[in-house]
Amino acid sequence: QLVAYEVKRMRAEEGNKQKILRHIKELAEKLYKNENPYPAVTMHKVQKPTEGCHLRLHQKPFPRLDEGTVQWIIDQATAKLQTAPPAVKAEKKCMVPSGPPMAAIMERNGNALANSARRLEVVRNCISYVFENKMLEAKKLFPAVLRAMKGRAARHCLTQELNLHVQQNRAVLDHQQFDFIIRMMNCCLQDCTAMDEHGIAAALLPLVTAFCRKLSPGITQFAYSCVQEHV
């Protein structure tokens, strides 16, 4: 329905944050009502007797229940159930027009896709520079790489590129290379969400046990010692 009816409105709102927020609020309310059609029913909790209460003296006898009152309460509840709306919301089917052609939407997304490709290229180049010991070039690209880590595609790209270098037996790094790779990994994990846990974070696990540096003869530091604080 948004694609069919609201495209003009969305384009008109593009520059105005307040209008966009109001629009989002309206959408949120619609979605919430769709998921929660009926208000929540409050449940009455019956307290359990405390431990050892049966040992107490001066216990009051349980009062006799009045049959008429109990029946009246049951009747009231049954009457309410009969007038209550059905538990499952009846689905209303309706035809929604197809809206503007996909080409119009793709044109608008074209820039975003190009930007995404550029970001991935920056990540790949920076990692290549690090492994080729071109530290000056890597330093220039580094801020852009850290910004790119906000996107899942760039985080995925990082794990793929590092994995390629491990396969080429390039896991032992010098101090400067190690520092660059650790900062990238930390930034990547910092921006990870719960959805990335079994994807990006899991892909980094074998890498952090592979990349290392020699601190002195016989002493090796692995990457996991610098990134293990992340949830």
mmCIF file of C-alpha atoms in Angstrom:
data_model
loop_
_atom_site.group_PDB
_atom_site.id
_atom_site.type_symbol
_atom_site.label_atom_id
_atom_site.label_comp_id
_atom_site.label_asym_id
_atom_site.label_seq_id
_atom_site.Cartn_x
_atom_site.Cartn_y
_atom_site.Cartn_z
ATOM 1 C CA GLN A 1 0.000 0.000 0.000
ATOM 2 C CA LEU A 2 2.901 2.357 0.744
ATOM 3 C CA VAL A 3 4.406 1.737 -2.686
ATOM 4 C CA ALA A 4 1.037 2.138 -4.383
ATOM 5 C CA TYR A 5 -0.358 5.189 -2.612
ATOM 6 C CA GLU A 6 2.300 6.990 -0.607
ATOM 7 C CA VAL A 7 5.218 7.465 -3.046
ATOM 8 C CA LYS A 8 4.326 11.100 -3.850
ATOM 9 C CA ARG A 9 3.832 11.874 -0.173
ATOM 10 C CA MET A 10 7.171 10.274 0.739
ATOM 11 C CA ARG A 11 8.979 12.260 -1.961
ATOM 12 C CA ALA A 12 7.352 15.485 -0.745
ATOM 13 C CA GLU A 13 8.498 14.732 2.810
ATOM 14 C CA GLU A 14 12.110 13.936 1.905
ATOM 15 C CA GLY A 15 13.517 17.228 3.189
ATOM 16 C CA ASN A 16 11.283 17.583 6.267
ATOM 17 C CA LYS A 17 12.276 15.507 9.303
ATOM 18 C CA GLN A 18 9.155 16.350 11.337
ATOM 19 C CA LYS A 19 6.806 15.185 8.577
ATOM 20 C CA ILE A 20 8.822 11.982 8.126
ATOM 21 C CA LEU A 21 8.662 11.258 11.880
ATOM 22 C CA ARG A 22 4.897 11.876 11.942
ATOM 23 C CA HIS A 23 4.496 9.508 8.991
ATOM 24 C CA ILE A 24 6.615 6.844 10.738
ATOM 25 C CA LYS A 25 4.520 7.261 13.917
ATOM 26 C CA GLU A 26 1.302 6.702 11.963
ATOM 27 C CA LEU A 27 2.792 3.596 10.369
ATOM 28 C CA ALA A 28 3.988 2.305 13.733
ATOM 29 C CA GLU A 29 0.485 2.702 15.207
ATOM 30 C CA LYS A 30 -1.071 0.827 12.269
ATOM 31 C CA LEU A 31 1.440 -2.013 12.604
ATOM 32 C CA TYR A 32 0.962 -2.158 16.379
ATOM 33 C CA LYS A 33 -2.848 -2.298 16.082
ATOM 34 C CA ASN A 34 -2.513 -5.014 13.464
ATOM 35 C CA GLU A 35 -0.400 -7.157 15.820
ATOM 36 C CA ASN A 36 -2.422 -6.332 18.960
ATOM 37 C CA PRO A 37 -6.072 -6.065 17.898
ATOM 38 C CA TYR A 38 -7.479 -6.557 21.426
ATOM 39 C CA PRO A 39 -6.344 -5.004 24.714
ATOM 40 C CA ALA A 40 -4.516 -7.373 27.066
ATOM 41 C CA VAL A 41 -6.694 -9.182 29.640
ATOM 42 C CA THR A 42 -5.504 -8.753 33.220
ATOM 43 C CA MET A 43 -5.079 -12.013 35.081
ATOM 44 C CA HIS A 44 -5.850 -12.270 38.795
ATOM 45 C CA LYS A 45 -3.099 -14.001 40.735
ATOM 46 C CA VAL A 46 -4.059 -16.241 43.630
ATOM 47 C CA GLN A 47 -1.434 -16.175 46.347
ATOM 48 C CA LYS A 48 -0.028 -19.492 47.527
ATOM 49 C CA PRO A 49 -0.077 -20.201 51.262
ATOM 50 C CA THR A 50 3.250 -19.646 52.990
ATOM 51 C CA GLU A 51 5.431 -22.522 54.150
ATOM 52 C CA GLY A 52 4.476 -23.940 57.550
ATOM 53 C CA CYS A 53 1.160 -22.076 57.661
ATOM 54 C CA HIS A 54 -0.660 -25.323 58.533
ATOM 55 C CA LEU A 55 1.294 -25.469 61.813
ATOM 56 C CA ARG A 56 -0.059 -22.140 63.052
ATOM 57 C CA LEU A 57 -2.497 -21.967 65.943
ATOM 58 C CA HIS A 58 -5.793 -20.008 65.800
ATOM 59 C CA GLN A 59 -6.394 -20.892 62.157
ATOM 60 C CA LYS A 60 -9.632 -19.511 60.791
ATOM 61 C CA PRO A 61 -11.888 -22.139 59.238
ATOM 62 C CA PHE A 62 -12.437 -21.766 55.463
ATOM 63 C CA PRO A 63 -15.742 -19.895 54.966
ATOM 64 C CA ARG A 64 -18.719 -21.662 53.413
ATOM 65 C CA LEU A 65 -19.290 -20.646 49.810
ATOM 66 C CA ASP A 66 -22.702 -19.413 48.812
ATOM 67 C CA GLU A 67 -23.883 -21.548 45.907
ATOM 68 C CA GLY A 68 -26.073 -18.777 44.476
ATOM 69 C CA THR A 69 -23.211 -16.216 44.384
ATOM 70 C CA VAL A 70 -20.820 -18.691 42.719
ATOM 71 C CA GLN A 71 -23.434 -19.525 40.049
ATOM 72 C CA TRP A 72 -24.089 -15.802 39.444
ATOM 73 C CA ILE A 73 -20.331 -15.169 38.863
ATOM 74 C CA ILE A 74 -20.146 -18.126 36.412
ATOM 75 C CA ASP A 75 -23.205 -16.840 34.516
ATOM 76 C CA GLN A 76 -21.706 -13.342 34.263
ATOM 77 C CA ALA A 77 -18.450 -14.728 32.840
ATOM 78 C CA THR A 78 -20.291 -16.951 30.320
ATOM 79 C CA ALA A 79 -22.392 -13.994 29.108
ATOM 80 C CA LYS A 80 -19.213 -11.923 28.610
ATOM 81 C CA LEU A 81 -17.576 -14.714 26.599
ATOM 82 C CA GLN A 82 -20.584 -15.001 24.303
ATOM 83 C CA THR A 83 -20.518 -11.279 23.437
ATOM 84 C CA ALA A 84 -16.698 -11.121 23.145
ATOM 85 C CA PRO A 85 -15.221 -10.647 19.646
ATOM 86 C CA PRO A 86 -13.627 -13.699 17.997
ATOM 87 C CA ALA A 87 -10.076 -14.430 19.186
ATOM 88 C CA VAL A 88 -8.685 -14.480 15.638
ATOM 89 C CA LYS A 89 -9.087 -11.342 13.602
ATOM 90 C CA ALA A 90 -11.011 -12.009 10.398
ATOM 91 C CA GLU A 91 -8.730 -11.319 7.465
ATOM 92 C CA LYS A 92 -9.997 -8.667 5.083
ATOM 93 C CA LYS A 93 -8.800 -9.299 1.562
ATOM 94 C CA CYS A 94 -8.365 -6.321 -0.714
ATOM 95 C CA MET A 95 -6.753 -5.561 -4.053
ATOM 96 C CA VAL A 96 -3.798 -3.165 -3.924
ATOM 97 C CA PRO A 97 -2.710 -1.554 -7.208
ATOM 98 C CA SER A 98 0.862 -2.249 -8.294
ATOM 99 C CA GLY A 99 1.953 1.399 -7.917
ATOM 100 C CA PRO A 100 4.871 2.981 -9.812
ATOM 101 C CA PRO A 101 7.095 0.693 -11.939
ATOM 102 C CA MET A 102 10.111 -0.885 -10.213
ATOM 103 C CA ALA A 103 12.485 1.093 -12.446
ATOM 104 C CA ALA A 104 11.538 4.322 -10.641
ATOM 105 C CA ILE A 105 12.403 2.797 -7.281
ATOM 106 C CA MET A 106 15.597 1.174 -8.582
ATOM 107 C CA GLU A 107 16.826 4.537 -9.878
ATOM 108 C CA ARG A 108 16.560 5.986 -6.402
ATOM 109 C CA ASN A 109 18.346 2.975 -4.892
ATOM 110 C CA GLY A 110 21.048 2.992 -7.551
ATOM 111 C CA ASN A 111 23.155 5.562 -5.680
ATOM 112 C CA ALA A 112 22.903 3.558 -2.454
ATOM 113 C CA LEU A 113 24.074 0.402 -4.249
ATOM 114 C CA ALA A 114 26.986 2.275 -5.830
ATOM 115 C CA ASN A 115 27.946 3.678 -2.419
ATOM 116 C CA SER A 116 27.815 0.182 -0.946
ATOM 117 C CA ALA A 117 30.109 -1.190 -3.692
ATOM 118 C CA ARG A 118 32.547 1.695 -3.099
ATOM 119 C CA ARG A 119 32.631 0.950 0.638
ATOM 120 C CA LEU A 120 33.430 -2.722 0.027
ATOM 121 C CA GLU A 121 36.181 -1.695 -2.395
ATOM 122 C CA VAL A 122 37.668 0.597 0.289
ATOM 123 C CA VAL A 123 37.634 -2.278 2.834
ATOM 124 C CA ARG A 124 39.349 -4.645 0.361
ATOM 125 C CA ASN A 125 41.968 -2.053 -0.629
ATOM 126 C CA CYS A 126 42.790 -1.149 2.960
ATOM 127 C CA ILE A 127 43.291 -4.822 3.941
ATOM 128 C CA SER A 128 45.500 -5.358 0.860
ATOM 129 C CA TYR A 129 47.622 -2.327 1.801
ATOM 130 C CA VAL A 130 48.034 -3.652 5.362
ATOM 131 C CA PHE A 131 49.276 -7.049 4.158
ATOM 132 C CA GLU A 132 51.509 -5.444 1.522
ATOM 133 C CA ASN A 133 53.010 -3.226 4.266
ATOM 134 C CA LYS A 134 51.853 -0.027 2.498
ATOM 135 C CA MET A 135 50.969 1.545 5.830
ATOM 136 C CA LEU A 136 50.689 5.140 4.626
ATOM 137 C CA GLU A 137 47.986 4.190 2.086
ATOM 138 C CA ALA A 138 46.233 1.988 4.669
ATOM 139 C CA LYS A 139 46.228 4.882 7.164
ATOM 140 C CA LYS A 140 44.508 7.183 4.638
ATOM 141 C CA LEU A 141 41.697 4.663 4.041
ATOM 142 C CA PHE A 142 41.368 3.564 7.661
ATOM 143 C CA PRO A 143 38.751 6.140 8.880
ATOM 144 C CA ALA A 144 36.542 5.280 5.874
ATOM 145 C CA VAL A 145 36.878 1.542 6.670
ATOM 146 C CA LEU A 146 35.814 2.087 10.296
ATOM 147 C CA ARG A 147 32.776 4.079 9.081
ATOM 148 C CA ALA A 148 31.929 1.334 6.574
ATOM 149 C CA MET A 149 31.814 -1.241 9.407
ATOM 150 C CA LYS A 150 28.367 0.149 10.333
ATOM 151 C CA GLY A 151 27.020 -1.850 7.360
ATOM 152 C CA ARG A 152 26.645 -5.634 7.507
ATOM 153 C CA ALA A 153 27.988 -6.077 3.940
ATOM 154 C CA ALA A 154 31.283 -4.401 4.914
ATOM 155 C CA ARG A 155 31.565 -6.539 8.069
ATOM 156 C CA HIS A 156 30.980 -9.656 5.969
ATOM 157 C CA CYS A 157 33.554 -8.445 3.431
ATOM 158 C CA LEU A 158 36.134 -8.013 6.222
ATOM 159 C CA THR A 159 35.738 -11.639 7.372
ATOM 160 C CA GLN A 160 36.005 -12.911 3.771
ATOM 161 C CA GLU A 161 39.135 -10.889 2.984
ATOM 162 C CA LEU A 162 40.905 -11.868 6.221
ATOM 163 C CA ASN A 163 40.009 -15.507 5.583
ATOM 164 C CA LEU A 164 41.714 -15.331 2.161
ATOM 165 C CA HIS A 165 44.929 -14.073 3.783
ATOM 166 C CA VAL A 166 44.853 -16.871 6.385
ATOM 167 C CA GLN A 167 44.547 -19.419 3.578
ATOM 168 C CA GLN A 168 47.639 -17.859 1.972
ATOM 169 C CA ASN A 169 49.611 -18.491 5.224
ATOM 170 C CA ARG A 170 49.853 -14.770 5.991
ATOM 171 C CA ALA A 171 48.576 -14.987 9.561
ATOM 172 C CA VAL A 172 51.822 -13.988 11.351
ATOM 173 C CA LEU A 173 51.890 -10.169 11.336
ATOM 174 C CA ASP A 174 54.328 -7.470 12.395
ATOM 175 C CA HIS A 175 53.302 -5.057 15.166
ATOM 176 C CA GLN A 176 51.823 -2.374 12.904
ATOM 177 C CA GLN A 177 49.863 -4.860 10.783
ATOM 178 C CA PHE A 178 48.580 -6.567 13.946
ATOM 179 C CA ASP A 179 47.395 -3.218 15.351
ATOM 180 C CA PHE A 180 45.466 -2.381 12.131
ATOM 181 C CA ILE A 181 43.787 -5.809 11.931
ATOM 182 C CA ILE A 182 42.832 -5.745 15.636
ATOM 183 C CA ARG A 183 41.265 -2.293 15.311
ATOM 184 C CA MET A 184 39.228 -3.462 12.307
ATOM 185 C CA MET A 185 38.061 -6.594 14.152
ATOM 186 C CA ASN A 186 37.129 -4.600 17.259
ATOM 187 C CA CYS A 187 35.174 -2.074 15.204
ATOM 188 C CA CYS A 188 33.432 -4.896 13.310
ATOM 189 C CA LEU A 189 32.393 -6.679 16.534
ATOM 190 C CA GLN A 190 31.358 -3.425 18.183
ATOM 191 C CA ASP A 191 28.843 -2.744 15.389
ATOM 192 C CA CYS A 192 27.565 -6.347 15.344
ATOM 193 C CA THR A 193 23.953 -6.931 16.374
ATOM 194 C CA ALA A 194 22.368 -10.074 17.806
ATOM 195 C CA MET A 195 21.509 -11.040 14.195
ATOM 196 C CA ASP A 196 25.235 -11.164 13.337
ATOM 197 C CA GLU A 197 26.106 -13.517 16.192
ATOM 198 C CA HIS A 198 25.942 -16.719 14.121
ATOM 199 C CA GLY A 199 27.217 -15.061 10.939
ATOM 200 C CA ILE A 200 29.892 -12.386 11.256
ATOM 201 C CA ALA A 201 30.951 -13.028 14.869
ATOM 202 C CA ALA A 202 31.086 -16.775 14.162
ATOM 203 C CA ALA A 203 33.150 -16.167 10.999
ATOM 204 C CA LEU A 204 35.636 -14.091 13.026
ATOM 205 C CA LEU A 205 36.176 -16.872 15.609
ATOM 206 C CA PRO A 206 38.613 -18.985 13.542
ATOM 207 C CA LEU A 207 40.351 -15.794 12.346
ATOM 208 C CA VAL A 208 41.083 -14.453 15.832
ATOM 209 C CA THR A 209 42.769 -17.759 16.703
ATOM 210 C CA ALA A 210 44.874 -17.619 13.500
ATOM 211 C CA PHE A 211 46.219 -14.043 13.315
ATOM 212 C CA CYS A 212 49.134 -13.455 15.671
ATOM 213 C CA ARG A 213 52.394 -11.571 16.234
ATOM 214 C CA LYS A 214 55.730 -12.577 17.773
ATOM 215 C CA LEU A 215 56.363 -10.579 20.953
ATOM 216 C CA SER A 216 59.729 -12.209 21.645
ATOM 217 C CA PRO A 217 61.367 -15.573 20.872
ATOM 218 C CA GLY A 218 58.938 -18.291 21.966
ATOM 219 C CA ILE A 219 56.120 -15.832 22.899
ATOM 220 C CA THR A 220 53.242 -15.341 20.461
ATOM 221 C CA GLN A 221 50.190 -13.131 20.968
ATOM 222 C CA PHE A 222 47.008 -14.166 19.179
ATOM 223 C CA ALA A 223 44.289 -11.757 18.054
ATOM 224 C CA TYR A 224 41.622 -13.194 20.371
ATOM 225 C CA SER A 225 43.467 -11.783 23.397
ATOM 226 C CA CYS A 226 42.579 -8.283 22.114
ATOM 227 C CA VAL A 227 38.949 -8.860 21.047
ATOM 228 C CA GLN A 228 37.585 -11.278 23.662
ATOM 229 C CA GLU A 229 35.714 -8.614 25.687
ATOM 230 C CA HIS A 230 32.900 -8.369 23.118
ATOM 231 C CA VAL A 231 29.593 -10.013 24.041
#
